[in-house]
Structure formats: structure tokens, C-alpha cells
Tab-separated table of C-alpha atoms in Angstrom:
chain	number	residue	atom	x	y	z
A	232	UNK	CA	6.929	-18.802	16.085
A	233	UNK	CA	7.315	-15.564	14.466
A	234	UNK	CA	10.567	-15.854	12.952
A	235	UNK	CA	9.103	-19.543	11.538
A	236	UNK	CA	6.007	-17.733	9.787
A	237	UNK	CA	8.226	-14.986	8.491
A	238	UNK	CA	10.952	-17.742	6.768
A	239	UNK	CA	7.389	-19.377	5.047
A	240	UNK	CA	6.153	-16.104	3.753
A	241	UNK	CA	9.344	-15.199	2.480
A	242	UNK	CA	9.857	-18.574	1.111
A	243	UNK	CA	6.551	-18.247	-0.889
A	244	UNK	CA	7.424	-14.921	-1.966
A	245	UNK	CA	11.151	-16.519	-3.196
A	246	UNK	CA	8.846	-19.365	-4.944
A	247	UNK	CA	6.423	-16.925	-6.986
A	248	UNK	CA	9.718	-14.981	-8.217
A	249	UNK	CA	10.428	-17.725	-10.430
A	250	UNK	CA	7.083	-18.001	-11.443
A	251	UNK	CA	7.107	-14.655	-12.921
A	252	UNK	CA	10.473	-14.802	-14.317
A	253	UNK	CA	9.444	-17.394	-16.541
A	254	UNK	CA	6.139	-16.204	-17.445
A	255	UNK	CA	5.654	-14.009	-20.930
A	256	UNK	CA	2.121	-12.751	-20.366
A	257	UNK	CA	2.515	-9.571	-19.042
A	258	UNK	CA	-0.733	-9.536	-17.280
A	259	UNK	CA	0.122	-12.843	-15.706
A	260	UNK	CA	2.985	-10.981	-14.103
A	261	UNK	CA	1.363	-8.071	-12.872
A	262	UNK	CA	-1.206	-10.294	-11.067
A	263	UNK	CA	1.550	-11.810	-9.796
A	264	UNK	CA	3.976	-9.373	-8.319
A	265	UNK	CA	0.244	-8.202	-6.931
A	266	UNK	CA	0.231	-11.205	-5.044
A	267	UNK	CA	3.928	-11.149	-4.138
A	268	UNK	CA	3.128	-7.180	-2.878
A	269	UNK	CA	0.617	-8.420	-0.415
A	270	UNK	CA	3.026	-11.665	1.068
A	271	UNK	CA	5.592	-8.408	1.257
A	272	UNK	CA	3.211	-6.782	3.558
A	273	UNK	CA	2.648	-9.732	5.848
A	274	UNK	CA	6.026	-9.905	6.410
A	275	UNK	CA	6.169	-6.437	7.286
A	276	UNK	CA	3.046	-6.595	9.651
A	277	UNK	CA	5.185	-9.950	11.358
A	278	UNK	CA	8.241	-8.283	11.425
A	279	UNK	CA	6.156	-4.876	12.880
A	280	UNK	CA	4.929	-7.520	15.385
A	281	UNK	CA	8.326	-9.175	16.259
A	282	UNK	CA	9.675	-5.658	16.742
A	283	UNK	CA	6.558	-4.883	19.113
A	284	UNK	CA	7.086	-4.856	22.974
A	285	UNK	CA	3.986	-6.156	25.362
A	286	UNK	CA	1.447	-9.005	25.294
A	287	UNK	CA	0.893	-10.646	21.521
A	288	UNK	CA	-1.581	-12.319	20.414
A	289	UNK	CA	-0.631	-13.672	17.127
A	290	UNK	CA	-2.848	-16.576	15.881
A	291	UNK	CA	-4.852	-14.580	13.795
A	292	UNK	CA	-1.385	-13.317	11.697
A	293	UNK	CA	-0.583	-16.258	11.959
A	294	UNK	CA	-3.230	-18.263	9.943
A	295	UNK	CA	-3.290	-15.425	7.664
A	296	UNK	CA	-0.155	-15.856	6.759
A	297	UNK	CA	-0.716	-19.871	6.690
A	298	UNK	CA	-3.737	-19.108	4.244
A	299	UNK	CA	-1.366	-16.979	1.779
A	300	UNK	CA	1.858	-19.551	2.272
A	301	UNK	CA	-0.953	-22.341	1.386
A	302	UNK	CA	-2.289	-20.569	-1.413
A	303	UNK	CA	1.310	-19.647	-3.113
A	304	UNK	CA	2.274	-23.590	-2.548
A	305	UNK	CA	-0.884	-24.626	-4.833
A	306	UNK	CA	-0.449	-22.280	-7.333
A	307	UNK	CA	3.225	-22.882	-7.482
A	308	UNK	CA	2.563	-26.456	-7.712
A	309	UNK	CA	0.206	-26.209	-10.419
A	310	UNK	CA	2.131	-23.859	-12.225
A	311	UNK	CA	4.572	-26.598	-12.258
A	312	UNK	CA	2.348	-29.104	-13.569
A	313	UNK	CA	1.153	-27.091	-16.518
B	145	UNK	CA	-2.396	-18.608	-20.613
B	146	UNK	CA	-4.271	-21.158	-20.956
B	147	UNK	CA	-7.620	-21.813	-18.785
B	148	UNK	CA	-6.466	-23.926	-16.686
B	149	UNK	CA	-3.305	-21.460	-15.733
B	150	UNK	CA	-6.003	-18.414	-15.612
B	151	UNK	CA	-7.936	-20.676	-13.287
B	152	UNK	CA	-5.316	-21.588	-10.793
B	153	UNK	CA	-3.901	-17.485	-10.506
B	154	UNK	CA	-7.192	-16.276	-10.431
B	155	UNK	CA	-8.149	-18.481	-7.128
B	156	UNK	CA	-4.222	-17.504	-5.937
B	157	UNK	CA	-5.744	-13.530	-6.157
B	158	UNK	CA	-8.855	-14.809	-4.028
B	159	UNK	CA	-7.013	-16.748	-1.753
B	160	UNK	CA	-4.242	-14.491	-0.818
B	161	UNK	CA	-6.597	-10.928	-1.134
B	162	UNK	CA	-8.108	-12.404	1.978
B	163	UNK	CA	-5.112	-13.910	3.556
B	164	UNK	CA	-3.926	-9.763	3.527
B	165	UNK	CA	-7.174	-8.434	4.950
B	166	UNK	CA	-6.779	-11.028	7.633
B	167	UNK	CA	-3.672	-9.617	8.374
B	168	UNK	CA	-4.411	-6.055	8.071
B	169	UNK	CA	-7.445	-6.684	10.159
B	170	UNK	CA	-5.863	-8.302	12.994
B	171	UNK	CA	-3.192	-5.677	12.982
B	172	UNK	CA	-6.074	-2.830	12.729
B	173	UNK	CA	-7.580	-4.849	15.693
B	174	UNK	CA	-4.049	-4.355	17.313
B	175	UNK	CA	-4.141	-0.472	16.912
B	176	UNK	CA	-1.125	-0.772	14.700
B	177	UNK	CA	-2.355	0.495	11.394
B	178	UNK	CA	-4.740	1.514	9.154
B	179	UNK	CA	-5.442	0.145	5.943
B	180	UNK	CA	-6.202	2.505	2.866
B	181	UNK	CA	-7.195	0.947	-0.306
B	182	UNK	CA	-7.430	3.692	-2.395
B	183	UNK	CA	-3.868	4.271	-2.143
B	184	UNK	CA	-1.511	1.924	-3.782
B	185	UNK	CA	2.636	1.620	-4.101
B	186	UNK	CA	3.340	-1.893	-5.744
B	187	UNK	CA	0.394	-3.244	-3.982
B	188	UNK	CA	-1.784	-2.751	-0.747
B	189	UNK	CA	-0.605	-0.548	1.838
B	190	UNK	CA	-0.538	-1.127	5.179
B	191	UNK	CA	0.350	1.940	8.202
B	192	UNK	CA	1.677	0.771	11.371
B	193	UNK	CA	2.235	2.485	14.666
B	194	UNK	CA	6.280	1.744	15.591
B	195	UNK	CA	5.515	2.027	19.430
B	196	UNK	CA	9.183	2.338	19.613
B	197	UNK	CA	10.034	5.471	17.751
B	198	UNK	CA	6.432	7.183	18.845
B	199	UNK	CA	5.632	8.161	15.672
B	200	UNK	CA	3.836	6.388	12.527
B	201	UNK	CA	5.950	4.442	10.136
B	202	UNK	CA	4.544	3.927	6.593
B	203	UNK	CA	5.650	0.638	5.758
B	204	UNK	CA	4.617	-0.381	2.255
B	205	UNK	CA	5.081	-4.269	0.717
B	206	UNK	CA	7.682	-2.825	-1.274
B	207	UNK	CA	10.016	-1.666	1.761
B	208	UNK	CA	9.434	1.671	0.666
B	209	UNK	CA	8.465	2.828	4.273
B	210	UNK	CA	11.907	5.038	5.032
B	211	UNK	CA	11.693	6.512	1.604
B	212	UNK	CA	8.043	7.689	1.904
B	213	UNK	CA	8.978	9.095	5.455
B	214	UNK	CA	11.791	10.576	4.140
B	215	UNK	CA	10.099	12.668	1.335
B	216	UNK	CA	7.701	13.552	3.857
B	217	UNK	CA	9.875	14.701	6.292
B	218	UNK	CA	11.865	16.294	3.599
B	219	UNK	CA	9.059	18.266	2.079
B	220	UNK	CA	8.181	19.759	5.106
B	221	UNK	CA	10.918	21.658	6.136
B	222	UNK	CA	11.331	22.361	2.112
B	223	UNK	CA	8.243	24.234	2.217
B	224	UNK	CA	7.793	25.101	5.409
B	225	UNK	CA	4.516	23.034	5.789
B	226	UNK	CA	2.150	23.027	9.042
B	227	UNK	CA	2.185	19.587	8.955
B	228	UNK	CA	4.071	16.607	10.423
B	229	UNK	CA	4.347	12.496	9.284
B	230	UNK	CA	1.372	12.249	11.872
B	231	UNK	CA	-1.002	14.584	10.389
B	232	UNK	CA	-0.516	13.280	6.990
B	233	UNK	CA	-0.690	9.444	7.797
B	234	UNK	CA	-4.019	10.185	9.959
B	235	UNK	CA	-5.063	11.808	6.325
B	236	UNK	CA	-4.670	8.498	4.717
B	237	UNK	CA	-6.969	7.122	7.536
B	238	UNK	CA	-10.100	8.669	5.797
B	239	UNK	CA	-12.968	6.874	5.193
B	240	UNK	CA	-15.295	9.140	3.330
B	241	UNK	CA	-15.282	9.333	-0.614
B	242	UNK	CA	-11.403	9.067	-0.818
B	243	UNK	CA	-11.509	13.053	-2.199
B	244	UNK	CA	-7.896	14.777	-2.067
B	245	UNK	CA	-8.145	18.360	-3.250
B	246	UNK	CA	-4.993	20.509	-2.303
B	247	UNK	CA	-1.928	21.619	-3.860
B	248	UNK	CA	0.894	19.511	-4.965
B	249	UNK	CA	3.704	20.494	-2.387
B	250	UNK	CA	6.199	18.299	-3.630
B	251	UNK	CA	6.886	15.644	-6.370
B	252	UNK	CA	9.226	13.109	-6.163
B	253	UNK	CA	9.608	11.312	-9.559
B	254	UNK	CA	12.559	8.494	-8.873
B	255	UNK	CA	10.823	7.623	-5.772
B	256	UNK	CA	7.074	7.715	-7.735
B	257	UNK	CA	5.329	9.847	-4.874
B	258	UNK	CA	3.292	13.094	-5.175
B	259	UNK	CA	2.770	14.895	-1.555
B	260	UNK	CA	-0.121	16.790	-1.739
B	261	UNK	CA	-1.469	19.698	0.794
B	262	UNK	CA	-4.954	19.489	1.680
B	263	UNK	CA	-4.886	22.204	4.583
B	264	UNK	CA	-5.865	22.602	7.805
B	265	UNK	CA	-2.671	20.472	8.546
B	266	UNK	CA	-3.250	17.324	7.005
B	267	UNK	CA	-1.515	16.477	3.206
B	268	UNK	CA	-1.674	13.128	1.474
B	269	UNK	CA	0.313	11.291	-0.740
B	270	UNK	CA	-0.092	9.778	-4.113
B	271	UNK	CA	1.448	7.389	-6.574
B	272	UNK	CA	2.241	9.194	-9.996
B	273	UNK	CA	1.640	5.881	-11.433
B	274	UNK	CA	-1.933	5.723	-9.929
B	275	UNK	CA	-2.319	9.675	-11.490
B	276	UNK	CA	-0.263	8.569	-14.962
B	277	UNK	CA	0.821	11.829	-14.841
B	278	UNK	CA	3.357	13.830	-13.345
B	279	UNK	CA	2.180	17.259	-11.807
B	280	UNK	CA	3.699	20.204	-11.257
B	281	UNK	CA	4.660	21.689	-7.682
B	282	UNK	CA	2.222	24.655	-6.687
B	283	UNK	CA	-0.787	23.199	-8.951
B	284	UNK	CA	-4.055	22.133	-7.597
B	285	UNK	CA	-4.514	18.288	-7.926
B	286	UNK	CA	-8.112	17.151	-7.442
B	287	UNK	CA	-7.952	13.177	-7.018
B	288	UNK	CA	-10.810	10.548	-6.066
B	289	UNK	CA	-9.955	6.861	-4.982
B	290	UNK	CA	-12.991	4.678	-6.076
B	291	UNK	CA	-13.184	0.924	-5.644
B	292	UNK	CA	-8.697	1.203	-5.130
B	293	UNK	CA	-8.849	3.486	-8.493
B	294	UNK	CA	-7.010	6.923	-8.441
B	295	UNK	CA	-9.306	9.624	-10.832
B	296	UNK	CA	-8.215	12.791	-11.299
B	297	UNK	CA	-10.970	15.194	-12.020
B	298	UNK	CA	-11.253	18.149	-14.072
B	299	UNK	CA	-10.034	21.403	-12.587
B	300	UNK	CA	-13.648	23.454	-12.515
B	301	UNK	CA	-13.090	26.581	-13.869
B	302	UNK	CA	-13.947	29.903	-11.122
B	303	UNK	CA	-15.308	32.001	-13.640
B	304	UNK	CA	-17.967	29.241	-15.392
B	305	UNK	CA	-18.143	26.942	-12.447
B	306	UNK	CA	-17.449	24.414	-15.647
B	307	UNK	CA	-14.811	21.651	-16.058
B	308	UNK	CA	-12.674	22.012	-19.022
């Protein structure tokens, strides 16, 4: 389950890259590569997680990380409409 | 941008600023980490416990965890400091005003990172781009974090009890 949520993050993370690469407003891209900071840090916290030892209990990472995968696939998707 | 483009990244911020404190809760929660707003390093920071290693692992969005540890571990034998990775990390864990008055012990420009003394065995560690300076090793830095904001504050003169 982990190793699923990680791929999404990443993938969202992958997705806003090319979102900022073609965007010329540099405060658009700072905002940005804020938001592609913070899916960088739930991947760490999973990966902290996957490298963790004992009992998990992982459903609140994991709709986190759904919320912020969610979020990235709407913008994205509206950035591609506009 | 347009409105509509200001619109949609502006409810992207919202969304995913609470997707992160969901996670950093839930880790806190854990007893993993620590979150510290005030300090910042291409983004929010987050400071887990690596249960394996014993120890505290600073492990920042930007993968920059084993270079941070690194120029901690590095200025402390350098200088001969009474402090260790712990002591410093559990410095970050404040929760009062965010204050950070010590002297700079080391300054690591490639790697963007001021390491900063505060005695009594604890240090902390700052983003030159948060100070927009760079300072100088063996000067006093007086820094406040308000609302994720790094201020640096006037040095007060000893002989007024005046800033400059």
C-alpha cells in the first residue's frame, strides 16, 4: 500500500514539473515548486514509514497523501484546459 | 496569469498546505518528528526519528537530510562544539517566539545553511536565503521566525542598550 501511495505522490510531483517548466510568471513557479516541496515531504514521511519497523497505522498518511495527489490532478487538469 | 489560472493554484496551495499538515500531524502523532514552520529549505520541513540509526535524521522535501546532518556533524568537531545532531534538532522543536540568539559557528554557502550556537548545548540552523544575507563565522546573529518569516534584528548596542 505504501509503495502504491509513494508511485502517486511522485507521479503528481513528475506532473507539476511540467507545469512549471512551461510557466513564465515567476511567482506562478515559486508557488509551485512550494507545492511540489510539500508532495517531496510526503514522500519522505512514506518512505520514513516504509523504512519503520513495528505496528503501522497508515490511513491517516494515507488520505493525506490522497488529498495532495487529488489536488495536483485538478490543478494539472485545469492547467491543461486553460 | 489570468484569474481563472490564479484561481485554480491558489485552491492547489489550500488544498495541498493541509494535505502536509495531515501528514506531519499523523507522523507527529507517531513520535517521528516535529514540525517547525519557522524554518524553511525549499519548503516545509519535516524531522523524523530513524528508529534504525537511533539518532534524528533531518529529512527536508528537498532530500537535503544527509547534507544538513553532515554540516552538522561536520561543524562540531570543526569547532569543538558541546553539542550533538540531537541537541540541535530538539532546538528546532521550540515552540516559544521562534528567537535564535547565538553565534554563527559555521556557514555553509553551496549548501545554503547557517549553524548557529545558542548555548547551553543546543544550536540551530538557518537558511541564508531566509536571512538574505550571508554572515560571518564568530558574529552574533539575532533571528525571529514569525508567521514562517525569518527577521533578523538589530544587534543592540552594550554601551546605549540602542539598536543601530
Amino acid at each position: 500500500m505504501l509503495e502504491s501511495l509513494l508511485a502517486e505522490v511522485v507521479e503528481s510531483v513528475e506532473a507539476l514539473k511540467s507545469v512549471i517548466a512551461a510557466s513564465t510568471n515567476p511567482d506562478e513557479v515559486q508557488q509551485l515548486q512550494l507545492v511540489q516541496s510539500r508532495g517531496l515531504g510526503i514522500c519522505d514521511v512514506i518512505r520514513a514509514e516504509m523504512a519503520r519497523v513495528g505496528e503501522r497505522d497508515v490511513a491517516e498518511l494515507a488520505t493525506a497523501a490522497g488529498k495532495y495527489v487529488q489536488a495536483v490532478s485538478q490543478f494539472t487538469a485545469a492547467a491543461e484546459g486553460l | 496569469m489570468t484569474t481563472t489560472a490564479t484561481t485554480a493554484l491558489h485552491d492547489l496551495l489550500e488544498a495541498t498546505q493541509d494535505a502536509f499538515q495531515g501528514v506531519t500531524g499523523w507522523a507527529k502523532r507517531q513520535g517521528l518528528q516535529g514540525v517547525f514552520p519557522g524554518l524553511k529549505l525549499g519548503g516545509d520541513v519535516v524531522i523524523i526519528k530513524d528508529d534504525a540509526r537511533v539518532n534524528y535524521l533531518l529529512a527536508f522535501p528537498d532530500a537535503a537530510a544527509e547534507q544538513v546532518e553532515a554540516l552538522i556533524d561536520s561543524a562540531i568537531v570543526k569547532h569543538q562544539l558541546l553539542l550533538t545532531p540531537k541537541d540541535v534538532v530538539l532546538c528546532f522543536a521550540r515552540s516559544k517566539e521562534g528567537l535564535c540568539l547565538g553565534k554563527v559557528v559555521d556557514v555553509d554557502v553551496d549548501k545554503g545553511l547557517v549553524l548557529q550556537s545558542l548555548g547551553k548545548g543546543r544550536g540551530s540552523l538557518h537558511c541564508i536565503a531566509d536571512l538574505g544575507r550571508v554572515p560571518k563565522i564568530g558574529e552574533m546573529l539575532d533571528v525571529v521566525y514569525r508567521a514562517g518569516k525569518a527577521t533578523e534584528r538589530a544587534p543592540v548596542s552594550l554601551e546605549t542598550g540602542r539598536g543601530r
